[in-house]
Every structure is written in structure tokens, then in C-alpha cells.
PDB file of C-alpha atoms in Angstrom:
ATOM      1  CA  MET A 218      24.004 105.005 115.995  1.00 42.00           C
ATOM      2  CA  ASN A 219      25.540 108.300 114.818  1.00 49.00           C
ATOM      3  CA  THR A 220      24.845 110.507 117.903  1.00 46.00           C
ATOM      4  CA  LEU A 221      24.125 113.604 115.124  1.00 48.00           C
ATOM      5  CA  THR A 222      21.768 111.450 113.666  1.00 44.00           C
ATOM      6  CA  ASP A 223      19.849 111.184 116.627  1.00 55.00           C
ATOM      7  CA  ILE A 224      19.333 115.088 117.375  1.00 59.00           C
ATOM      8  CA  GLY A 225      17.756 115.352 113.769  1.00 88.00           C
ATOM      9  CA  ILE A 226      20.937 116.265 112.269  1.00 93.00           C
ATOM     10  CA  LEU A 227      21.018 115.200 108.613  1.00 95.00           C
ATOM     11  CA  SER A 228      23.329 114.738 106.080  1.00 95.00           C
ATOM     12  CA  PRO A 229      23.455 113.992 102.353  1.00 96.00           C
ATOM     13  CA  ALA A 230      23.976 110.592 103.182  1.00 95.00           C
ATOM     14  CA  ASP A 231      20.516 110.742 105.271  1.00 95.00           C
ATOM     15  CA  ILE A 232      18.602 112.871 102.698  1.00 97.00           C
ATOM     16  CA  THR A 233      18.375 113.024  98.860  1.00 97.00           C
ATOM     17  CA  PHE A 234      16.320 116.255  97.446  1.00 97.00           C
ATOM     18  CA  TYR A 235      14.350 116.285  94.360  1.00 96.00           C
ATOM     19  CA  PRO A 236      11.708 119.076  91.970  1.00 95.00           C
ATOM     20  CA  SER A 237       8.564 117.259  92.669  1.00 89.00           C
ATOM     21  CA  GLY A 238       6.490 119.726  90.045  1.00 79.00           C
ATOM     22  CA  GLU A 239       4.679 122.719  90.722  1.00 74.00           C
ATOM     23  CA  GLY A 240       7.062 124.308  91.973  1.00 77.00           C
ATOM     24  CA  PHE A 241       8.016 121.782  95.455  1.00 88.00           C
ATOM     25  CA  LEU A 242      10.923 120.202  96.434  1.00 95.00           C
ATOM     26  CA  GLY A 243      10.024 116.450  97.897  1.00 96.00           C
ATOM     27  CA  ALA A 244      12.766 114.557  99.929  1.00 97.00           C
ATOM     28  CA  ARG A 245      14.147 111.242 100.081  1.00 97.00           C
ATOM     29  CA  LEU A 246      14.963 109.950 103.553  1.00 95.00           C
ATOM     30  CA  GLY A 247      16.426 105.877 102.950  1.00 91.00           C
ATOM     31  CA  GLU A 248      13.653 104.554 102.146  1.00 93.00           C
ATOM     32  CA  ARG A 249      10.551 107.435 102.933  1.00 95.00           C
ATOM     33  CA  ASP A 250       9.564 109.870  99.657  1.00 96.00           C
ATOM     34  CA  VAL A 251       7.851 112.711 101.102  1.00 96.00           C
ATOM     35  CA  PRO A 252       6.809 114.422  97.505  1.00 94.00           C
ATOM     36  CA  ARG A 253       6.356 117.926  99.754  1.00 94.00           C
ATOM     37  CA  VAL A 254       8.870 119.513 101.612  1.00 95.00           C
ATOM     38  CA  THR A 255       9.556 122.470 103.514  1.00 93.00           C
ATOM     39  CA  VAL A 256      12.525 124.589 104.370  1.00 94.00           C
ATOM     40  CA  ALA A 257      12.920 127.291 107.042  1.00 91.00           C
ATOM     41  CA  ARG A 258      15.724 129.490 108.712  1.00 89.00           C
ATOM     42  CA  ALA A 259      16.369 128.300 111.966  1.00 86.00           C
ATOM     43  CA  LEU A 260      18.751 131.128 112.288  1.00 77.00           C
ATOM     44  CA  PRO A 261      17.415 133.212 109.191  1.00 68.00           C
ATOM     45  CA  PHE A 262      19.733 136.876 109.888  1.00 69.00           C
ATOM     46  CA  SER A 263      23.149 135.162 110.868  1.00 74.00           C
ATOM     47  CA  HIS A 264      23.563 132.487 109.227  1.00 85.00           C
ATOM     48  CA  PRO A 265      21.081 132.371 106.224  1.00 88.00           C
ATOM     49  CA  GLU A 266      22.438 128.589 104.670  1.00 93.00           C
ATOM     50  CA  ARG A 267      23.220 127.195 108.205  1.00 93.00           C
ATOM     51  CA  TYR A 268      20.766 124.769 111.073  1.00 93.00           C
ATOM     52  CA  LEU A 269      18.068 124.363 107.893  1.00 95.00           C
ATOM     53  CA  CYS A 270      15.163 122.636 109.399  1.00 94.00           C
ATOM     54  CA  ILE A 271      13.314 120.567 106.620  1.00 96.00           C
ATOM     55  CA  GLN A 272       9.574 119.548 107.573  1.00 94.00           C
ATOM     56  CA  ASP A 273       6.991 117.831 105.824  1.00 94.00           C
ATOM     57  CA  GLU A 274       3.605 118.748 104.862  1.00 90.00           C
ATOM     58  CA  GLU A 275       2.052 118.725 107.905  1.00 91.00           C
ATOM     59  CA  ARG A 276       4.639 121.005 109.251  1.00 89.00           C
ATOM     60  CA  HIS A 277       7.044 117.909 110.978  1.00 93.00           C
ATOM     61  CA  GLU A 278      10.305 118.181 111.147  1.00 94.00           C
ATOM     62  CA  LEU A 279      12.207 115.432 109.453  1.00 95.00           C
ATOM     63  CA  GLY A 280      15.554 117.279 110.756  1.00 94.00           C
ATOM     64  CA  ILE A 281      18.026 119.600 110.409  1.00 94.00           C
ATOM     65  CA  LEU A 282      20.598 120.386 108.136  1.00 96.00           C
ATOM     66  CA  ARG A 283      23.863 121.405 109.514  1.00 94.00           C
ATOM     67  CA  ASP A 284      25.562 123.633 106.511  1.00 96.00           C
ATOM     68  CA  LEU A 285      24.119 123.821 102.648  1.00 95.00           C
ATOM     69  CA  ARG A 286      27.436 123.350 102.149  1.00 96.00           C
ATOM     70  CA  ASP A 287      27.669 119.967 102.831  1.00 97.00           C
ATOM     71  CA  PHE A 288      25.809 118.731 100.104  1.00 98.00           C
ATOM     72  CA  PRO A 289      26.002 118.374  96.493  1.00 97.00           C
ATOM     73  CA  GLU A 290      26.368 121.791  94.313  1.00 97.00           C
ATOM     74  CA  ASP A 291      23.194 120.257  92.561  1.00 96.00           C
ATOM     75  CA  GLN A 292      21.432 119.402  95.818  1.00 97.00           C
ATOM     76  CA  GLN A 293      22.564 122.937  96.968  1.00 97.00           C
ATOM     77  CA  GLN A 294      20.597 124.889  93.815  1.00 96.00           C
ATOM     78  CA  LEU A 295      17.514 123.412  95.027  1.00 96.00           C
ATOM     79  CA  LEU A 296      17.606 124.289  99.042  1.00 96.00           C
ATOM     80  CA  ARG A 297      18.474 128.081  97.693  1.00 94.00           C
ATOM     81  CA  GLY A 298      15.588 127.484  95.363  1.00 91.00           C
ATOM     82  CA  ALA A 299      13.355 127.223  98.200  1.00 92.00           C
ATOM     83  CA  LEU A 300      15.045 129.446 100.708  1.00 90.00           C
ATOM     84  CA  ARG A 301      14.934 132.122  97.658  1.00 86.00           C
ATOM     85  CA  MET A 302      10.663 131.440  97.811  1.00 83.00           C
ATOM     86  CA  ARG A 303      10.638 131.051 101.391  1.00 84.00           C
ATOM     87  CA  TYR A 304      12.311 134.145 102.010  1.00 83.00           C
ATOM     88  CA  PHE A 305      11.453 136.160  99.133  1.00 82.00           C
ATOM     89  CA  SER A 306      12.183 139.849 100.387  1.00 88.00           C
ATOM     90  CA  PRO A 307      13.100 142.485  97.447  1.00 93.00           C
ATOM     91  CA  ARG A 308      15.052 145.222  98.019  1.00 95.00           C
ATOM     92  CA  ILE A 309      14.237 148.905  98.571  1.00 97.00           C
ATOM     93  CA  LEU A 310      16.627 150.911  96.646  1.00 97.00           C
ATOM     94  CA  GLU A 311      15.298 154.898  97.109  1.00 97.00           C
ATOM     95  CA  ILE A 312      12.387 155.674  99.604  1.00 97.00           C
ATOM     96  CA  ARG A 313      10.215 158.792  97.882  1.00 97.00           C
ATOM     97  CA  SER A 314       8.286 158.624 100.625  1.00 96.00           C
ATOM     98  CA  VAL A 315       7.102 158.281 104.073  1.00 96.00           C
ATOM     99  CA  LYS A 316       3.464 159.209 105.496  1.00 95.00           C
ATOM    100  CA  ASP A 317       2.290 159.114 108.810  1.00 93.00           C
ATOM    101  CA  LYS A 318      -1.324 158.256 108.451  1.00 93.00           C
ATOM    102  CA  MET A 319      -3.442 156.751 111.383  1.00 91.00           C
ATOM    103  CA  GLY A 320      -1.030 154.798 112.891  1.00 89.00           C
ATOM    104  CA  TYR A 321       0.214 153.495 110.079  1.00 94.00           C
ATOM    105  CA  LEU A 322       3.839 154.390 107.787  1.00 94.00           C
ATOM    106  CA  TYR A 323       3.081 154.766 103.780  1.00 96.00           C
ATOM    107  CA  LEU A 324       6.157 153.912 102.449  1.00 96.00           C
ATOM    108  CA  ASP A 325       6.480 154.805  98.490  1.00 97.00           C
ATOM    109  CA  VAL A 326       9.487 153.206  97.395  1.00 97.00           C
ATOM    110  CA  ARG A 327      11.638 152.001  94.420  1.00 97.00           C
ATOM    111  CA  ILE A 328      12.863 148.316  94.646  1.00 95.00           C
ATOM    112  CA  GLU A 329      14.176 145.444  92.734  1.00 89.00           C
ATOM    113  CA  GLY A 330      12.105 145.289  89.332  1.00 85.00           C
ATOM    114  CA  GLY A 331       9.676 148.361  90.245  1.00 93.00           C
ATOM    115  CA  ASP A 332       8.090 151.017  92.453  1.00 95.00           C
ATOM    116  CA  ARG A 333       5.947 149.737  95.454  1.00 94.00           C
ATOM    117  CA  VAL A 334       3.822 151.663  97.710  1.00 95.00           C
ATOM    118  CA  PHE A 335       2.905 149.526 100.797  1.00 94.00           C
ATOM    119  CA  ALA A 336       2.376 150.218 104.866  1.00 95.00           C
ATOM    120  CA  VAL A 337       3.645 149.987 108.023  1.00 95.00           C
ATOM    121  CA  LYS A 338       1.387 149.261 110.902  1.00 94.00           C
ATOM    122  CA  ASP A 339       3.563 149.323 114.351  1.00 90.00           C
ATOM    123  CA  PHE A 340       6.750 150.633 112.832  1.00 88.00           C
ATOM    124  CA  SER A 341       8.694 150.092 116.025  1.00 88.00           C
ATOM    125  CA  ARG A 342       8.259 146.547 115.688  1.00 91.00           C
ATOM    126  CA  ASN A 343       8.345 146.178 111.747  1.00 93.00           C
ATOM    127  CA  LEU A 344      11.009 148.028 110.851  1.00 93.00           C
ATOM    128  CA  ARG A 345      14.039 146.129 112.780  1.00 90.00           C
ATOM    129  CA  ALA A 346      17.687 146.563 112.398  1.00 89.00           C
ATOM    130  CA  ILE A 347      19.383 142.889 111.506  1.00 86.00           C
ATOM    131  CA  ASP A 348      22.936 144.352 111.986  1.00 86.00           C
ATOM    132  CA  ALA A 349      24.486 148.308 112.167  1.00 87.00           C
ATOM    133  CA  HIS A 350      23.603 148.567 108.160  1.00 90.00           C
ATOM    134  CA  ARG A 351      20.568 146.432 107.153  1.00 92.00           C
ATOM    135  CA  LEU A 352      17.417 146.550 107.545  1.00 94.00           C
ATOM    136  CA  MET A 353      14.600 145.082 107.250  1.00 93.00           C
ATOM    137  CA  ILE A 354      10.948 145.834 106.881  1.00 95.00           C
ATOM    138  CA  THR A 355       7.635 143.970 106.805  1.00 93.00           C
ATOM    139  CA  ASP A 356       3.842 145.150 105.689  1.00 92.00           C
ATOM    140  CA  VAL A 357       1.066 145.165 106.703  1.00 91.00           C
ATOM    141  CA  GLU A 358       0.499 142.186 104.916  1.00 86.00           C
ATOM    142  CA  GLY A 359       3.520 140.621 105.822  1.00 85.00           C
ATOM    143  CA  ASN A 360       5.849 140.852 102.891  1.00 88.00           C
ATOM    144  CA  ARG A 361       9.159 141.699 103.682  1.00 91.00           C
ATOM    145  CA  TYR A 362      11.586 144.136 102.122  1.00 95.00           C
ATOM    146  CA  GLN A 363      15.216 144.797 102.955  1.00 94.00           C
ATOM    147  CA  ILE A 364      17.337 147.856 102.972  1.00 96.00           C
ATOM    148  CA  GLU A 365      21.282 145.736 102.567  1.00 93.00           C
ATOM    149  CA  ASP A 366      23.335 149.350 103.474  1.00 95.00           C
ATOM    150  CA  ILE A 367      21.243 152.382 104.363  1.00 94.00           C
ATOM    151  CA  ASP A 368      24.422 154.715 104.317  1.00 94.00           C
ATOM    152  CA  ALA A 369      24.483 153.019 100.167  1.00 96.00           C
ATOM    153  CA  LEU A 370      21.005 154.728  99.967  1.00 96.00           C
ATOM    154  CA  ASP A 371      20.940 158.570  98.526  1.00 97.00           C
ATOM    155  CA  ILE A 372      20.766 161.447 101.383  1.00 97.00           C
ATOM    156  CA  LYS A 373      16.919 162.382 100.386  1.00 97.00           C
ATOM    157  CA  SER A 374      15.825 158.184 101.119  1.00 97.00           C
ATOM    158  CA  ARG A 375      17.840 158.479 104.504  1.00 96.00           C
ATOM    159  CA  ARG A 376      16.416 161.465 105.573  1.00 96.00           C
ATOM    160  CA  ARG A 377      12.733 160.354 105.342  1.00 96.00           C
ATOM    161  CA  LEU A 378      13.838 157.291 107.090  1.00 93.00           C
ATOM    162  CA  GLU A 379      15.690 158.432 110.267  1.00 92.00           C
ATOM    163  CA  PRO A 380      12.775 159.843 112.363  1.00 92.00           C
ATOM    164  CA  TYR A 381      11.630 155.961 112.482  1.00 88.00           C
ATOM    165  CA  LEU A 382      14.724 154.808 113.026  1.00 85.00           C
ATOM    166  CA  LEU A 383      14.853 153.576 116.588  1.00 69.00           C
TER     167      LEU A 383
END
């Protein structure tokens, strides 16, 4: 018996992914067909394509993919699509204003594809540095936005954000 399989690591020989309709991802594990699976990152920021948890519809873990790149290209594309849907987080390109009102920060930003105004509560927990340059912002509705490089923002945008960075 394979030791890696015993601890839940899935290889391309163990699992095959397929589009199951209506935007869902299905999987076949040997003889077992799971028409709807979820892909979640075990280490979302440090290794975005490594250690991916595969779960069934009831959130029971089916196993872990060590590295997405171990799978054939068509499987990689399906998995990347599922990850994009789960971890949708538009990039902030400009910060037009930041207003602090009644414990909420209201940000008026330009993102990929348009403009957005959103509120952030408890900015010390919801404005999170991913590394020295990247920032993740979570609004009150649970939507995530990212700034890929704080230093690449225009000077006005950086100045508007700086008082809230810890």
C-alpha cells in the first residue's frame, strides 16, 4: 500500500476531475463518482497551487493534492478555474478615498473592471499584509480584495491607506 495515499495525498492515478455542469467540478476516485467537489487551499498565500484539499458536497475530505502541476494540463485548468471561483479577489488599482465613520472604513476604489465602494470593520484584522508588498482586504460582506504591490500604487492611494496599516 502507498504510504502517501494512506495519509490522504491524491495523485493523478487516484483522482480525475471533470466539469459536472452548471459550473461545478466533479471527480472520479477509482470506481467512486463524486459529482460535486470543492477545492480549497490548505496554504492559501504561501503556496497557492500546492496542498489543495478536495472535499465532497458535505465537506468530507477526499484527500490532498500535493501540487497542482503534478496533474495533466486539462486537469490543471479545471482546478485553477475552481480556485478562481472560490478565491475571487479583484485587484485594487487605485484608492480614491478612505473614510473612517462609526468604526467602519469606507473605501472608494478602482478595481479591475470598474469602481467599488465597500466597508471594512475592524481594519486591524481585515487589512492583512500577505508579505512585504501584498495586502488582502476583507469587507463586511466577506468579499476579498487584493493589492498586489503597495509600492506600485500611486502616491495619493498609498497616503490614503498608510494610516490604517499596522
